[in-house]
Coordinates of N, CA and C in Angstrom, one line a residue:
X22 N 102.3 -133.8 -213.4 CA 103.0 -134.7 -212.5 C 102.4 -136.1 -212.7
X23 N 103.5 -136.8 -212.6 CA 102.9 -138.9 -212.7 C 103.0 -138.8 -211.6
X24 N 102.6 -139.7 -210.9 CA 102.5 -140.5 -209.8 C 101.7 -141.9 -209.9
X25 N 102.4 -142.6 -209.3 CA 101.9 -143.8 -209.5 C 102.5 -144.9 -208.4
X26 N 101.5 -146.1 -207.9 CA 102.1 -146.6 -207.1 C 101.6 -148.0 -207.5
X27 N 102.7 -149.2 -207.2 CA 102.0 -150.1 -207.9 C 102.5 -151.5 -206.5
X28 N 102.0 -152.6 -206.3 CA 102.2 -153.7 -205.2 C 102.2 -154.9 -205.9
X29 N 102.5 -156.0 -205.5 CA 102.2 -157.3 -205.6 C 102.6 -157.8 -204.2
X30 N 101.7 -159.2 -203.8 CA 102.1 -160.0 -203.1 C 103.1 -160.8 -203.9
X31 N 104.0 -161.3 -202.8 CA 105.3 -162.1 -203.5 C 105.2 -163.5 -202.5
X32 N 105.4 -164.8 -202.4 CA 105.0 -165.7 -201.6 C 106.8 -166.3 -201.1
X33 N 107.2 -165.1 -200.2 CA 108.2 -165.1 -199.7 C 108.5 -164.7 -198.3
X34 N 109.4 -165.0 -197.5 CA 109.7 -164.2 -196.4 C 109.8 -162.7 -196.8
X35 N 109.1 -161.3 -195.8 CA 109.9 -160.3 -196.1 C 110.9 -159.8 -195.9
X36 N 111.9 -160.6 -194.9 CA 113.5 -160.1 -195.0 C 113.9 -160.1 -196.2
X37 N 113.3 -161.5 -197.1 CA 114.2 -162.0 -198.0 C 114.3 -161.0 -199.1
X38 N 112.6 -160.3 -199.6 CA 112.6 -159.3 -200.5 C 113.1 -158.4 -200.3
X39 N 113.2 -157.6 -198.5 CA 113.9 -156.3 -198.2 C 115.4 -156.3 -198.6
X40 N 115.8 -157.6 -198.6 CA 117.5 -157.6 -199.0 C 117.6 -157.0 -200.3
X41 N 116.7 -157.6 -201.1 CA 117.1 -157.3 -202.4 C 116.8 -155.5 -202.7
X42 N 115.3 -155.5 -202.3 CA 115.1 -154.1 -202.7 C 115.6 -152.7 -201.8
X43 N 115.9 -153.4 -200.5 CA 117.1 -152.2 -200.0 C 118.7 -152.0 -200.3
X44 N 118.5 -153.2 -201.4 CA 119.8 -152.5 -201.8 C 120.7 -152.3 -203.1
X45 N 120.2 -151.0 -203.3 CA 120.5 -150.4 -204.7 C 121.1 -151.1 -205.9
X46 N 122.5 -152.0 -205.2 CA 123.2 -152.5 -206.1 C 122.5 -154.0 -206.5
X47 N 121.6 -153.9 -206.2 CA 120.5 -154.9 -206.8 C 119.8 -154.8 -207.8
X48 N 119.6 -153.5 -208.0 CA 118.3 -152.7 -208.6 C 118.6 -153.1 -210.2
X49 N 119.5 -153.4 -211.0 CA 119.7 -154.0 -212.4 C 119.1 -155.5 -212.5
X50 N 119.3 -156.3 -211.4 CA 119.1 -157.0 -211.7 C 117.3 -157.1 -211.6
X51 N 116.8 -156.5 -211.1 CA 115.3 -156.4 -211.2 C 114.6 -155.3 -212.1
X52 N 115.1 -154.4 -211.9 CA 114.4 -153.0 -213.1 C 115.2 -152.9 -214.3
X53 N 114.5 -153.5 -215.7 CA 114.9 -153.8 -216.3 C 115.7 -152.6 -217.3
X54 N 115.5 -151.5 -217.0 CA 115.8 -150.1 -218.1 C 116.8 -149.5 -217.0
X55 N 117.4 -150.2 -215.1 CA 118.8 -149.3 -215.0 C 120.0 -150.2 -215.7
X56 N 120.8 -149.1 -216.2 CA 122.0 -150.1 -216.7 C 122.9 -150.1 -215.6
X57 N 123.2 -149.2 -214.8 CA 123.8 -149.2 -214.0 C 123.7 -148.4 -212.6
X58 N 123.9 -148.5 -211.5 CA 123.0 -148.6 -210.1 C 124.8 -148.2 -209.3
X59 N 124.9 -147.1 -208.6 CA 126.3 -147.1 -208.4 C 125.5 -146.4 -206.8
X60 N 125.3 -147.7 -205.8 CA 124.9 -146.4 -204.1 C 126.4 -146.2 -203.4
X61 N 126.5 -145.1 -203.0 CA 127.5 -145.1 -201.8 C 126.9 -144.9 -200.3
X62 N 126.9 -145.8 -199.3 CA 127.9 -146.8 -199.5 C 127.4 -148.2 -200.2
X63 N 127.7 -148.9 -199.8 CA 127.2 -149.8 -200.6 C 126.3 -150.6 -199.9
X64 N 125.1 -151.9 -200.2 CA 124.5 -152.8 -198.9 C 123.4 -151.8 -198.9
X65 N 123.0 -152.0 -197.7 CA 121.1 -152.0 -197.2 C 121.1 -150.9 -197.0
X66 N 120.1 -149.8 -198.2 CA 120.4 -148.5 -197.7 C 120.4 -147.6 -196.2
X67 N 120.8 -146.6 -195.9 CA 120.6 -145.8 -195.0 C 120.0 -144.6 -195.2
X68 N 119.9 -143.9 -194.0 CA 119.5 -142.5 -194.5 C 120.7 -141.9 -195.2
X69 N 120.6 -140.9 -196.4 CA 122.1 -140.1 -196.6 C 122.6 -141.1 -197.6
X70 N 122.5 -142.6 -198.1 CA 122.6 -143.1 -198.7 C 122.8 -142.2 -200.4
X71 N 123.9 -142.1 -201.3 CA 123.5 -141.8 -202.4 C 123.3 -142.6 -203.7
X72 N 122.8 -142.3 -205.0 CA 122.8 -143.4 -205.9 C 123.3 -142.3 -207.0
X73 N 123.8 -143.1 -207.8 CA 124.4 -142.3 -209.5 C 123.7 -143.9 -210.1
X74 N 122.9 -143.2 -211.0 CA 121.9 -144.4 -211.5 C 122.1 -144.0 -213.4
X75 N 122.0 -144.5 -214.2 CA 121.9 -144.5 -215.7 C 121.1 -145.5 -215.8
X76 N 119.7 -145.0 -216.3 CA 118.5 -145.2 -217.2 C 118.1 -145.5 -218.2
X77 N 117.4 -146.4 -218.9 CA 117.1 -146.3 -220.5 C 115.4 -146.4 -220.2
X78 N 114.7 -145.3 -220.6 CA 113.8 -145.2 -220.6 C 113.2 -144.5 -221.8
X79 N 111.9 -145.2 -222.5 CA 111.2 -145.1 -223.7 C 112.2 -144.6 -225.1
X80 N 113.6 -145.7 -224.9 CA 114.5 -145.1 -225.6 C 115.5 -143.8 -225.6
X81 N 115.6 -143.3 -224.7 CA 116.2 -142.3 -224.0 C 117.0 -142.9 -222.3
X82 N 118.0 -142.4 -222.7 CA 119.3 -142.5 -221.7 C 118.8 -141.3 -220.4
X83 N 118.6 -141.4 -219.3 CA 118.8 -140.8 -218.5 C 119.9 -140.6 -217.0
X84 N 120.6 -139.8 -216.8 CA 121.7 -140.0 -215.7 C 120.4 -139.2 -214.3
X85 N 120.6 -139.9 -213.5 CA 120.1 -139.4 -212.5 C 121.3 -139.0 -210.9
X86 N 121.0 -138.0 -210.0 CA 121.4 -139.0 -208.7 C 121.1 -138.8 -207.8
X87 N 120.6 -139.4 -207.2 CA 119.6 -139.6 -205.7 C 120.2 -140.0 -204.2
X88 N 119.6 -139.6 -203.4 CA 119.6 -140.0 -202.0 C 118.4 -140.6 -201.5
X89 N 118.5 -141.3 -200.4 CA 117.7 -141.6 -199.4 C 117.3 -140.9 -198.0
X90 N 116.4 -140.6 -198.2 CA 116.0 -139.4 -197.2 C 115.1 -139.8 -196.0
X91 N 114.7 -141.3 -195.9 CA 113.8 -142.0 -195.0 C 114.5 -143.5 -195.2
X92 N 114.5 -144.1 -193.6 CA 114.5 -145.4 -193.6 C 114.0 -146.2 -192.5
X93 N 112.7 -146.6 -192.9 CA 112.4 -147.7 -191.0 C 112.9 -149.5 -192.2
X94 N 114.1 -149.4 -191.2 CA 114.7 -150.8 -191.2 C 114.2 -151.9 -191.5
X95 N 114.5 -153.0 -192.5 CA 113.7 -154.2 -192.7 C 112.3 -153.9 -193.5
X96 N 111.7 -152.7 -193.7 CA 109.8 -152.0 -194.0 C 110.2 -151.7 -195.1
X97 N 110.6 -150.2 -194.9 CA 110.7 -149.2 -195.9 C 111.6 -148.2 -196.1
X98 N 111.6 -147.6 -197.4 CA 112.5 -146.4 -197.5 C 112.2 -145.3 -198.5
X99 N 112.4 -143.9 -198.3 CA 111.9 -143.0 -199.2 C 113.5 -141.9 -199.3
X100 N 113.0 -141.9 -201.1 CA 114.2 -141.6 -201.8 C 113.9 -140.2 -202.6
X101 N 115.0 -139.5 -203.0 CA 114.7 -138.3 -203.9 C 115.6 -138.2 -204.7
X102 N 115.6 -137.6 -206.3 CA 116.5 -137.3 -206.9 C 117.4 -135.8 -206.8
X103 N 118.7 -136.2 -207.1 CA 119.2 -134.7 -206.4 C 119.6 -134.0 -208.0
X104 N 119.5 -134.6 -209.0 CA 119.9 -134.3 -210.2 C 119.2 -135.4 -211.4
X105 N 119.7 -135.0 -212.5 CA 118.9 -135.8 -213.9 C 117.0 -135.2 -213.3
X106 N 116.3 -135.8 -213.6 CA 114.7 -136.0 -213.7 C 114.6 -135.9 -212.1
X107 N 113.3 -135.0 -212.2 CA 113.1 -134.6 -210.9 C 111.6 -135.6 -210.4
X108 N 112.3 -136.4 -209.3 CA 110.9 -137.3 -209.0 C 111.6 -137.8 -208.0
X109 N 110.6 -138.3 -207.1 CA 110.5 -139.3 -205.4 C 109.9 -140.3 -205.4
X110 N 110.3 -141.5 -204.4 CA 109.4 -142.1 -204.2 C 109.7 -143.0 -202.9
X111 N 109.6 -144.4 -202.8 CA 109.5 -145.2 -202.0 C 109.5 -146.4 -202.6
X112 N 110.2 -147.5 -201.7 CA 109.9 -149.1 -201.6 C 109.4 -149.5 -200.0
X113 N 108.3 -150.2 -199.8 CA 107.4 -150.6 -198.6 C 107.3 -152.5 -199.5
X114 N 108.2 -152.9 -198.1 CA 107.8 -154.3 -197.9 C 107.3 -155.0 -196.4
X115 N 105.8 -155.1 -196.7 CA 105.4 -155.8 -195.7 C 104.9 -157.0 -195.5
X116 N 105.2 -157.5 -194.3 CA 105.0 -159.3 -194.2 C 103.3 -159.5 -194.2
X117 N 103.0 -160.3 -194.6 CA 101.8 -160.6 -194.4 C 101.6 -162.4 -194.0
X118 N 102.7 -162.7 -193.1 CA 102.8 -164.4 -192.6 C 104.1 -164.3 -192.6
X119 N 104.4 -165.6 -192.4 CA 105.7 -166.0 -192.5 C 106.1 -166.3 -193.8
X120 N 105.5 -166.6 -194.8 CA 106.5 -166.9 -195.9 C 106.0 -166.2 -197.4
X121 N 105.2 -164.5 -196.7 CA 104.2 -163.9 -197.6 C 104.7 -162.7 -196.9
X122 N 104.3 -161.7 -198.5 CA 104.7 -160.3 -198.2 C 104.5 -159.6 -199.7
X123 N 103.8 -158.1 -199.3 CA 103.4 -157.4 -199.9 C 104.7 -156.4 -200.5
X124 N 105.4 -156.8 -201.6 CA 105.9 -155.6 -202.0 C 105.4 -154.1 -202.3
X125 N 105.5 -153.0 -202.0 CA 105.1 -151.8 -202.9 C 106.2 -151.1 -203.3
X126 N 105.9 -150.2 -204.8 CA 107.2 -149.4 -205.2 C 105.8 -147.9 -205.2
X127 N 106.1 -146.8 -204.9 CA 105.8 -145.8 -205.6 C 107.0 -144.5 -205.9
X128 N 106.1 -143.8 -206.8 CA 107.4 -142.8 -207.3 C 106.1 -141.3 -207.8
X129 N 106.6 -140.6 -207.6 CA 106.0 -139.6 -208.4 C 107.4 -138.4 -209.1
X130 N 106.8 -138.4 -210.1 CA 108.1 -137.9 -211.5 C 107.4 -136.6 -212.0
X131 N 107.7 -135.3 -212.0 CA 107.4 -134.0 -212.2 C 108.1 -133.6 -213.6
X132 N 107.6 -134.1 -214.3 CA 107.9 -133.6 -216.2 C 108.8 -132.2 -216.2
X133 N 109.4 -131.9 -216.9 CA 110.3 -130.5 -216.8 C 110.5 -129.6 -217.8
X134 N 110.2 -130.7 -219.5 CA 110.2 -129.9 -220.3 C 109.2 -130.2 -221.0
X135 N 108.6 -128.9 -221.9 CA 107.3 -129.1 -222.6 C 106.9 -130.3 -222.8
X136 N 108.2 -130.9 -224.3 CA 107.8 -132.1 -224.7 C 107.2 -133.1 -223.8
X137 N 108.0 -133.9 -222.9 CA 107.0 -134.4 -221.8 C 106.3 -134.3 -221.3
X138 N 106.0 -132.7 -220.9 CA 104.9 -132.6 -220.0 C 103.4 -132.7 -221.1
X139 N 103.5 -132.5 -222.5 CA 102.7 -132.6 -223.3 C 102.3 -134.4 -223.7
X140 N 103.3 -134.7 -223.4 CA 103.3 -136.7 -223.0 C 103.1 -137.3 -222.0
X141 N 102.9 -136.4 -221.3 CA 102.5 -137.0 -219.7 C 101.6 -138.1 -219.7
X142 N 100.5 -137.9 -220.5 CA 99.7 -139.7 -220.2 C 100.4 -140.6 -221.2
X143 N 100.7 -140.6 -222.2 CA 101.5 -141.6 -222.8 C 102.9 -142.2 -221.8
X144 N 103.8 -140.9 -220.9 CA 105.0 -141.6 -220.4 C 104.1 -142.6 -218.8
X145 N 103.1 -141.5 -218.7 CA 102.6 -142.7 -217.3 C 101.9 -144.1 -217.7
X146 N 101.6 -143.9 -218.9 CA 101.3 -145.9 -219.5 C 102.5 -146.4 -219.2
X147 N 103.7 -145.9 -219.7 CA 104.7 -146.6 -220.0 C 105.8 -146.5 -218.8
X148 N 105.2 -145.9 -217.8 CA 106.1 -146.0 -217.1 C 105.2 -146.7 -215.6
X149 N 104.1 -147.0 -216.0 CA 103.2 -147.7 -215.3 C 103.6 -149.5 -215.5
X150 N 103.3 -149.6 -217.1 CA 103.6 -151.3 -217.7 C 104.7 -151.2 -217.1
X151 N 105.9 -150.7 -216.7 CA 107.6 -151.0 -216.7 C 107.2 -151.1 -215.0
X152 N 106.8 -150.7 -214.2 CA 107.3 -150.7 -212.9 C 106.5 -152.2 -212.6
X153 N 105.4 -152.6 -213.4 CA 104.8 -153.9 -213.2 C 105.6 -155.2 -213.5
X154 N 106.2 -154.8 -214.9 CA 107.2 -155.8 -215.3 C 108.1 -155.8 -214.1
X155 N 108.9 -154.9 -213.7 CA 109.9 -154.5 -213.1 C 110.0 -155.9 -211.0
X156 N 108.0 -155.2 -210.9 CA 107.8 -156.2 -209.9 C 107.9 -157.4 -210.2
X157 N 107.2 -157.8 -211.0 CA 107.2 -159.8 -211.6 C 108.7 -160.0 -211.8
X158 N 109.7 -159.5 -212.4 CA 110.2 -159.5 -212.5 C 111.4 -159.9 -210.7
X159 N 111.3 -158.9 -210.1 CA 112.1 -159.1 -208.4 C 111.2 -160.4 -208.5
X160 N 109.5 -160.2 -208.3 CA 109.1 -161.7 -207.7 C 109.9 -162.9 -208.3
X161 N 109.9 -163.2 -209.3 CA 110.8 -164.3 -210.0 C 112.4 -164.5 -209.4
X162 N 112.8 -162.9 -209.2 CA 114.3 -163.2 -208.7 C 114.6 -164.1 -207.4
X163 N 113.4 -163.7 -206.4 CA 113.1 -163.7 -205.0 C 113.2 -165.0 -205.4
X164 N 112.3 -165.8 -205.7 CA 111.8 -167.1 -206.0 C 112.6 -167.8 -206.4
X165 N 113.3 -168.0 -207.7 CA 114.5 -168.3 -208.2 C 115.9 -168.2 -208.1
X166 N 116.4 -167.0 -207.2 CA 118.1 -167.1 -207.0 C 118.4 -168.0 -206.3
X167 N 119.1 -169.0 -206.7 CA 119.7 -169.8 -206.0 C 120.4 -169.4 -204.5
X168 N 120.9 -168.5 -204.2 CA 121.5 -167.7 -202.7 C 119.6 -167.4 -202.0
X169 N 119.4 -166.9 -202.9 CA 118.2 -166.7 -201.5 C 117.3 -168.2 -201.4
X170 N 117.2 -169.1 -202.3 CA 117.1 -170.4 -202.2 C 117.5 -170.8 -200.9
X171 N 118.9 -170.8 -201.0 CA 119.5 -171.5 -200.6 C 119.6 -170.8 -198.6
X172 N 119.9 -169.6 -198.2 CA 119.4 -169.3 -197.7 C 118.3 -169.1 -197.1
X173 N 117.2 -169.1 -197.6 CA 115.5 -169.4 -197.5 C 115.6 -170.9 -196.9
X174 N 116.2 -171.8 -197.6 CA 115.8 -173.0 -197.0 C 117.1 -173.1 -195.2
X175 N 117.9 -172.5 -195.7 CA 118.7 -172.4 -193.8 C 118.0 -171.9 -193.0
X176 N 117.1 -170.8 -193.7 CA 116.3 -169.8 -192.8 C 117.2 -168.6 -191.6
X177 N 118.4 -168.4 -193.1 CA 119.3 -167.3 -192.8 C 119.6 -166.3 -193.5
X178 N 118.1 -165.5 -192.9 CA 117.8 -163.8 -193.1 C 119.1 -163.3 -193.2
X179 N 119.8 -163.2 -191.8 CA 121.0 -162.2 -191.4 C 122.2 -162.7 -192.5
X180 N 122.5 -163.7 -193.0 CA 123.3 -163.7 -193.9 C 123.0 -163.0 -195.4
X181 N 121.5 -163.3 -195.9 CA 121.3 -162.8 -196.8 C 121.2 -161.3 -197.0
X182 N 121.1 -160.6 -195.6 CA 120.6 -159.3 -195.4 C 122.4 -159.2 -195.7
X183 N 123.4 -159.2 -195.0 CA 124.4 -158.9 -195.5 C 125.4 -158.9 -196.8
X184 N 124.3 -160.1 -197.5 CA 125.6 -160.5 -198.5 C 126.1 -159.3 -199.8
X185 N 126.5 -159.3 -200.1 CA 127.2 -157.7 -201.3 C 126.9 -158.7 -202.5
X186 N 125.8 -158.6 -203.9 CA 126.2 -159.2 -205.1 C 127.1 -158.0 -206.2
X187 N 127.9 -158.0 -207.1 CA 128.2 -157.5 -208.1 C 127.3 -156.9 -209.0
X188 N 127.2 -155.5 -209.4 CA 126.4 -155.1 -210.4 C 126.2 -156.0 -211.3
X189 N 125.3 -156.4 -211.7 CA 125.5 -156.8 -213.6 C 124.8 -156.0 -214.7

């Protein structure tokens, strides 16, 4: 089994990061290996929430599809796969001030066939460097999207907590 859990502080409000990372149809533009992120319904997940997710990981295509199986509002949420690769985890965003906050992602992934489970320390390097890129990567989004910019400077949470972007 991998397991791994990885954090950064981000120098942001935590509504602002919870928008992004509660909601799925975000998740391309920050995790660099989903191609595509399909939750129903759509917006800030819920409990019962599903995802149909396609992966490229260490050069291999993965289909996954998941629910959400925990949610305390605005904090956190804990997810499971119901198909493809069998693994769970969690996103936890906590404030730490007003315009600071601790992202965390963790996941633990249960290998299934020999080959990997015989790779297991090699895929948890690589799937350790990816979830770190993955964070710097949201930090920079947080920081840089012009909408949460722009927002951030109205100091309008509730709008950004609602708004729908388009996969990319």
């Amino acid at each position: 089994m991998i397991e791994l859990q990885e954090d950064r502080e981000i120098a942001c409000p935590a509504a602002l990061v919870w928008a992004i990372v509660a909601d799925y149809g975000q998740d391309p533009r920050w995790r660099k290996g989903v191609k595509t992120m399909a939750p129903r319904p759509e917006g800030i997940v819920q409990v019962g929430t599903t995802t149909a997710e396609v992966m490229r990981f260490v050069g291999r295509t993965y289909r996954n599809g998941g629910e959400v199986i925990q949610v305390e509002p605005g904090r956190s949420f804990a997810w499971r796969t119901t198909s493809g690769i069998d693994a769970e985890g969690g996103r936890l965003v906590e404030p730490l001030g007003e315009d600071q906050c601790r992202f965390t992602f963790h996941v633990r992934v249960t290998p299934r066939v020999t080959s990997e489970k015989l790779l297991e320390p090699a895929l948890r390097w690589w799937l350790r460097r990816s979830i770190r890129a993955d964070i710097r990567r949201l930090a920079g989004l947080v920081l840089l999207d012009p909408e949460v910019t722009r927002c951030r400077a109205a100091g309008d949470d509730q709008l950004l907590m609602s708004r729908n972007h388009p996969t990319r």
